[in-house]
Short mmCIF file of C-alpha atoms and ligand atoms in Angstrom, two decimals:
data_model
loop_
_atom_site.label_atom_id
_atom_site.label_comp_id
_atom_site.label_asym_id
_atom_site.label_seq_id
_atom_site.Cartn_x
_atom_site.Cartn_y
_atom_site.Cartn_z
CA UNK D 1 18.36 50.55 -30.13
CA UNK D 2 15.91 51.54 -33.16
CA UNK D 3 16.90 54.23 -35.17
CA UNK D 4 15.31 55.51 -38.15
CA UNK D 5 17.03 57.88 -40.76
CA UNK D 6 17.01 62.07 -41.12
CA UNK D 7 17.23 63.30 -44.61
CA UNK D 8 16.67 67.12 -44.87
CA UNK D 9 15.78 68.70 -48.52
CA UNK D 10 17.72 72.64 -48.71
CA UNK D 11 17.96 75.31 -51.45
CA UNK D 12 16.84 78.38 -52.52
CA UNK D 13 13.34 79.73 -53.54
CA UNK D 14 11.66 77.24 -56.36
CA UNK D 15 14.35 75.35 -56.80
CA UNK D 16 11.34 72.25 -56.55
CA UNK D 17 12.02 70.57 -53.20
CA UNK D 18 8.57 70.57 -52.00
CA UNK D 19 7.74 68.78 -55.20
CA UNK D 20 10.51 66.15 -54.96
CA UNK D 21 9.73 65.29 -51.63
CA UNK D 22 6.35 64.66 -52.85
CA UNK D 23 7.62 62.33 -55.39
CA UNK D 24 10.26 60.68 -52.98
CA UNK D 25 7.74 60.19 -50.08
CA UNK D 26 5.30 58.18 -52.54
CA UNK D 27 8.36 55.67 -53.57
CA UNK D 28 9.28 55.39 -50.15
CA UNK D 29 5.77 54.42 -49.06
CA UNK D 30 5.42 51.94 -51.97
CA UNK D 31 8.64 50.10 -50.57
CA UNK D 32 6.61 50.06 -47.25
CA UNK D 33 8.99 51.88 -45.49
CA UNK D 34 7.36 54.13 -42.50
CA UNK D 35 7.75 58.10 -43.01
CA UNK D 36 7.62 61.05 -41.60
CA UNK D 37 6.85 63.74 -43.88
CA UNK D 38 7.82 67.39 -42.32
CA UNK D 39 8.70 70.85 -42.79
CA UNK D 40 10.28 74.07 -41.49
CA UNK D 41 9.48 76.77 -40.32
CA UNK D 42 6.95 74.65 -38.85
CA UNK D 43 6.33 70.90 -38.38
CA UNK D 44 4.44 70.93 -34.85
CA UNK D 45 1.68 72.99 -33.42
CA UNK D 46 3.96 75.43 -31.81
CA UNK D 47 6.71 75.84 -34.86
CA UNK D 48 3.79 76.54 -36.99
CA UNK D 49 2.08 79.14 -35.12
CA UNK D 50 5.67 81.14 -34.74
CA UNK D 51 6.28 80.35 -38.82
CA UNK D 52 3.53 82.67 -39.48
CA UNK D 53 4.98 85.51 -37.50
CA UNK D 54 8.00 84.74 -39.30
CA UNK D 55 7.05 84.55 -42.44
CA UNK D 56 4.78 87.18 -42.00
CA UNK D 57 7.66 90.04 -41.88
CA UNK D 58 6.20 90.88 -38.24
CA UNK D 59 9.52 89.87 -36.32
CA UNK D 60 11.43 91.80 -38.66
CA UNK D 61 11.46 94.91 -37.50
CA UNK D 62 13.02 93.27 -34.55
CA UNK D 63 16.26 92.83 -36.64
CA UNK D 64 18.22 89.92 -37.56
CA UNK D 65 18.75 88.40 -34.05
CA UNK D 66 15.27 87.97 -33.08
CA UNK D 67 14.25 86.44 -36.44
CA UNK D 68 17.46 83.59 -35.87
CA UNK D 69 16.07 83.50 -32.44
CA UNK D 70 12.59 82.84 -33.46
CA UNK D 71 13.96 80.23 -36.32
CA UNK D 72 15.59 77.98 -33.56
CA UNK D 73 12.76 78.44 -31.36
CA UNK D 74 10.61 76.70 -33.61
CA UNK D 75 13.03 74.26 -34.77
CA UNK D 76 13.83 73.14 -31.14
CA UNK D 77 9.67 72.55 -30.30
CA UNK D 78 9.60 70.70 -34.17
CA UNK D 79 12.84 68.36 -32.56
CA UNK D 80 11.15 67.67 -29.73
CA UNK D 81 7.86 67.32 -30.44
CA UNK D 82 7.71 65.66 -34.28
CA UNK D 83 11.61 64.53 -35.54
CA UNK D 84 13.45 62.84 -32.36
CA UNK D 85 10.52 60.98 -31.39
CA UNK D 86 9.92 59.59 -35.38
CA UNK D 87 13.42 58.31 -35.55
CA UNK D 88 13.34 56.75 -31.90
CA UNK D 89 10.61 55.06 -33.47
CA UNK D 90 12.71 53.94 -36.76
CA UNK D 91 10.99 56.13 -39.14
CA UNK D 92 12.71 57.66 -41.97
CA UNK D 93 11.93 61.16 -41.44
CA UNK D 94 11.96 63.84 -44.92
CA UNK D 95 12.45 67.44 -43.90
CA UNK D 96 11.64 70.34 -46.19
CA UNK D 97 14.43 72.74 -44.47
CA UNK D 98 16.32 72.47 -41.43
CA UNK D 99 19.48 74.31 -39.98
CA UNK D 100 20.90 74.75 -43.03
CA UNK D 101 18.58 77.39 -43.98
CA UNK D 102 18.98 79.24 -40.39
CA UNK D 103 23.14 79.26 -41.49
CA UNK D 104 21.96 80.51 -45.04
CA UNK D 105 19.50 82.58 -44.95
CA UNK D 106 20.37 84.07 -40.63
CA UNK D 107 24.21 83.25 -40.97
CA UNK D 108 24.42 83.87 -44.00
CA UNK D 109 23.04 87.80 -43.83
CA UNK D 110 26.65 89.01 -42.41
CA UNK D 111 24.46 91.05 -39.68
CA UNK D 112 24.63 88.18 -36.83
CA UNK D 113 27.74 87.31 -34.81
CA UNK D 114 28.79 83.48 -36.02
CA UNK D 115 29.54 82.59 -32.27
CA UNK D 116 25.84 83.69 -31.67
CA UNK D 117 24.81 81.28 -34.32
CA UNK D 118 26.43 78.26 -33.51
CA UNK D 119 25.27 78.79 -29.90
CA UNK D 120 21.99 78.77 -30.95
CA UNK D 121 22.16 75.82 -33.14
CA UNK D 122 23.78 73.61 -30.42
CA UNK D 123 20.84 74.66 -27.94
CA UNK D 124 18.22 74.35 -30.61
CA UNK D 125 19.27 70.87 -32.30
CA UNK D 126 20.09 69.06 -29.23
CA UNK D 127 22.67 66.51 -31.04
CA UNK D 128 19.50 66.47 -33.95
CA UNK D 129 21.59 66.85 -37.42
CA UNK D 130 20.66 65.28 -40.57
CA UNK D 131 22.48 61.79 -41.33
CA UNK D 132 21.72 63.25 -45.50
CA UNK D 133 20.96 66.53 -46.94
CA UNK D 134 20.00 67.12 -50.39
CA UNK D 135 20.86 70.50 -51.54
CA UNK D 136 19.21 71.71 -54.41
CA UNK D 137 21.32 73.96 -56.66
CA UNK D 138 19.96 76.52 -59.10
CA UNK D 139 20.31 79.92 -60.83
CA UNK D 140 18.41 81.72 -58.70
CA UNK D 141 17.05 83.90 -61.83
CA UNK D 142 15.35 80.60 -62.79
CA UNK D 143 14.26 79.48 -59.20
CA UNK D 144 12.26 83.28 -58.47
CA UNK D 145 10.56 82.72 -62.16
CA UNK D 146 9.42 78.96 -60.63
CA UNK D 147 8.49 80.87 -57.35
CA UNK D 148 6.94 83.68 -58.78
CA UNK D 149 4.83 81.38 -61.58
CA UNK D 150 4.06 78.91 -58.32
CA UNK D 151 3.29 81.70 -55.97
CA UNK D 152 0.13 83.23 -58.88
CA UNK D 153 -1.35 85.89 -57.34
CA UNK D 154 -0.67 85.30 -53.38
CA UNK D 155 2.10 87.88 -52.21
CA UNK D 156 5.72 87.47 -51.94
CA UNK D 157 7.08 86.14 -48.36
CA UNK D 158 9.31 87.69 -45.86
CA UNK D 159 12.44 86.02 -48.04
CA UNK D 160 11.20 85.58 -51.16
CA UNK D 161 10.95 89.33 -51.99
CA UNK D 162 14.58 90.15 -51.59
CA UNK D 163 17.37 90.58 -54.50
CA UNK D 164 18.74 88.59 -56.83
CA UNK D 165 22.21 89.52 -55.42
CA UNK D 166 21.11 88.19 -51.70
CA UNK D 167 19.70 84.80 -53.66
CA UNK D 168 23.15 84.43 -54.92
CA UNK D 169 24.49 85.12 -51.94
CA UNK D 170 22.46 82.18 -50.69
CA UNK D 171 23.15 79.92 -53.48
CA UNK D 172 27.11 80.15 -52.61
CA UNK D 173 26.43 79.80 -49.38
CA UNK D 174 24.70 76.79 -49.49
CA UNK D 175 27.42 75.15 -51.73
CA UNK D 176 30.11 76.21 -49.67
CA UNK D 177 28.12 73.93 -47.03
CA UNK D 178 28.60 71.36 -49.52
CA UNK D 179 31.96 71.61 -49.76
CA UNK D 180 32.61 71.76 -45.55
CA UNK D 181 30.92 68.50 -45.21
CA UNK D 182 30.61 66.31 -47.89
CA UNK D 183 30.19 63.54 -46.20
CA UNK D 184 26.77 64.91 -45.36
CA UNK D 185 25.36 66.75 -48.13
CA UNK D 186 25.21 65.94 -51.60
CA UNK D 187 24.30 69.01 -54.26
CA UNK D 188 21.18 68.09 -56.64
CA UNK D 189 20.94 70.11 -60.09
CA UNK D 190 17.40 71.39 -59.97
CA UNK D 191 17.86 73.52 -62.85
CA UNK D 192 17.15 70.30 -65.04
CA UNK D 193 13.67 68.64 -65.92
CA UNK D 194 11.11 67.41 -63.20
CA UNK D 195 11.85 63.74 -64.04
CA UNK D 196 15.91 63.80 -63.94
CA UNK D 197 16.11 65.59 -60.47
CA UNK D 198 13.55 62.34 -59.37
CA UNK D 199 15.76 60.16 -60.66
CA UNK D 200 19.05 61.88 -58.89
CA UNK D 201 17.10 61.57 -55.89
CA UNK D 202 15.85 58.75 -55.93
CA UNK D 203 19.49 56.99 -56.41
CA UNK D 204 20.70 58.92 -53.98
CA UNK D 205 18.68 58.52 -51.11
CA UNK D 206 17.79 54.57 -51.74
CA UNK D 207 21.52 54.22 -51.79
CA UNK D 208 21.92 55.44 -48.24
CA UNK D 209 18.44 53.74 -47.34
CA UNK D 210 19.13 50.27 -47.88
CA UNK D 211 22.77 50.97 -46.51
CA UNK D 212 21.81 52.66 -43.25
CA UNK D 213 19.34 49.25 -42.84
CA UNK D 214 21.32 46.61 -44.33
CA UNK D 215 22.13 45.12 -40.96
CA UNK D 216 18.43 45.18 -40.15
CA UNK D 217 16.48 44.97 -43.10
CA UNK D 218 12.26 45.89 -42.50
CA UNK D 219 13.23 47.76 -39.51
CA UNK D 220 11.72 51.11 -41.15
CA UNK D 221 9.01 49.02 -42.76
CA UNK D 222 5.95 48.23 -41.93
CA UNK D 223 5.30 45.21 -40.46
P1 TYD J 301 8.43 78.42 -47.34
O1 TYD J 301 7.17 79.02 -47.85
O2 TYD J 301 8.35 77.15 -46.59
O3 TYD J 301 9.48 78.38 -48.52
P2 TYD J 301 10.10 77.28 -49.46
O4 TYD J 301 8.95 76.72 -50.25
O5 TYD J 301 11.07 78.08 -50.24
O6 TYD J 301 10.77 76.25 -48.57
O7 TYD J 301 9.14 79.56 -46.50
C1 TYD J 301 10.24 79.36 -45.77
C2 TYD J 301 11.11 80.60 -45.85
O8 TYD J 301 11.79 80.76 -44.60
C3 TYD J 301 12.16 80.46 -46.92
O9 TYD J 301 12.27 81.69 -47.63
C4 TYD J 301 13.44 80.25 -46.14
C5 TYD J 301 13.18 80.87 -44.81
N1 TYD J 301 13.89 80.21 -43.69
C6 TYD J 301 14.89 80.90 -43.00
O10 TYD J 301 15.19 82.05 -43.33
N2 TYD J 301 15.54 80.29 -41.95
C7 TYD J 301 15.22 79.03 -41.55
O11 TYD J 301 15.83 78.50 -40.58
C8 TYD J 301 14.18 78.31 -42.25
C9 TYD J 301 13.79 76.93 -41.84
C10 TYD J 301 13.54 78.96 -43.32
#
């Protein structure tokens, strides 16, 4: 059966994911291998149109529960719709945030019952987890003075505009992650310049690439 590859990109505000994937996606193409290029909250029509009531801060004065809800909502529709059927296909699919924010930034808050959680993720993913996820590490003071330079004069989101305690938070959270399954994630250090974290990734994810199609090689390029 063809299968293609799921690498999600995690971390906390600016630590330069968007930017990397960018940067990834355009070495991948050159190789001729077949992407999909996606994101969360979001990443089909329906995930999108409940990212904006996310992101907006409308769901949350519905408290912690609804906005987890709401999270795996969209993620499930984004499984369905965008990420099970690329990798059915063969594609190599690049995800700017998957679960792995919902057990950071939801789980993570110490207001939601864990059982809760990993109910919801089993219902929401389906058997859909990344076979690599990049986490990008950084001091969060550094990553809010990306976000905020990035960010110019539009307002702060929903999640960007909390403390620098709850980034930390975040940041721990995410490498204790790391540490549970390393067999999964590897941690990138995005405090360092543009063109060293490209190079980490780069090695990285061609290393498990050519390895996950080494038996049969073009599969996830074009013809
Ligand atoms: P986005 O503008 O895409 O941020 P970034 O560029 O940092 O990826 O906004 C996504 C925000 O939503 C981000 O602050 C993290 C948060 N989030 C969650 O809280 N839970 C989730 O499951 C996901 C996917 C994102």
């Amino acid at each position: 059966m063809t299968r293609g590859l799921f690498i999600s990109f995690e971390g906390g505000e600016g630590a330069g994911k968007s930017t990397q994937i960018k940067l990834l996606a355009a070495k991948l193409r050159a190789k001729g291998y077949r992407l999909t290029v996606t994101r969360e909250p979001g990443g089909s029509p329906g995930a999108e149109a409940v990212r904006h009531v996310i992101l907006s801060g409308a769901a949350e004065t519905f408290g912690p529960k609804m906005e987890a809800l709401l999270f795996a909502a969209a993620r499930s529709d984004h499984i369905e719709q965008v990420i099970r059927p690329a990798i059915e296909r063969g594609d190599i699919v690049l995800c700017d945030r998957f679960v792995d924010s919902s057990r950071v930034y939801q789980g993570g808050s110490g207001e939601i019952d864990p059982v809760f959680m990993t109910a919801l993720e089993r219902v929401s993913l389906n058997g859909m987890m990344p076979d690599l996820t990049l986490i990008f590490d950084i001091d969060p003071a550094l990553g809010m003075q990306r976000a905020t330079a990035r960010r110019g004069d539009d307002a702060a989101d929903r999640f960007e505009k909390e403390t620098l305690a709850v980034h930390r938070s975040r940041r721990e959270a995410y490498l204790e992650i790391a540490r549970k399954e390393p067999e999964r994630c590897i941690v990138i250090d995005a405090s360092q310049p543009v063109e060293t974290v490209e190079h980490a990734v780069t090695e990285v994810v061609f290393r498990t690439v050519e390895a996950c199609f080494a038996s049969a090689p073009g599969q996830a390029q074009e013809a």
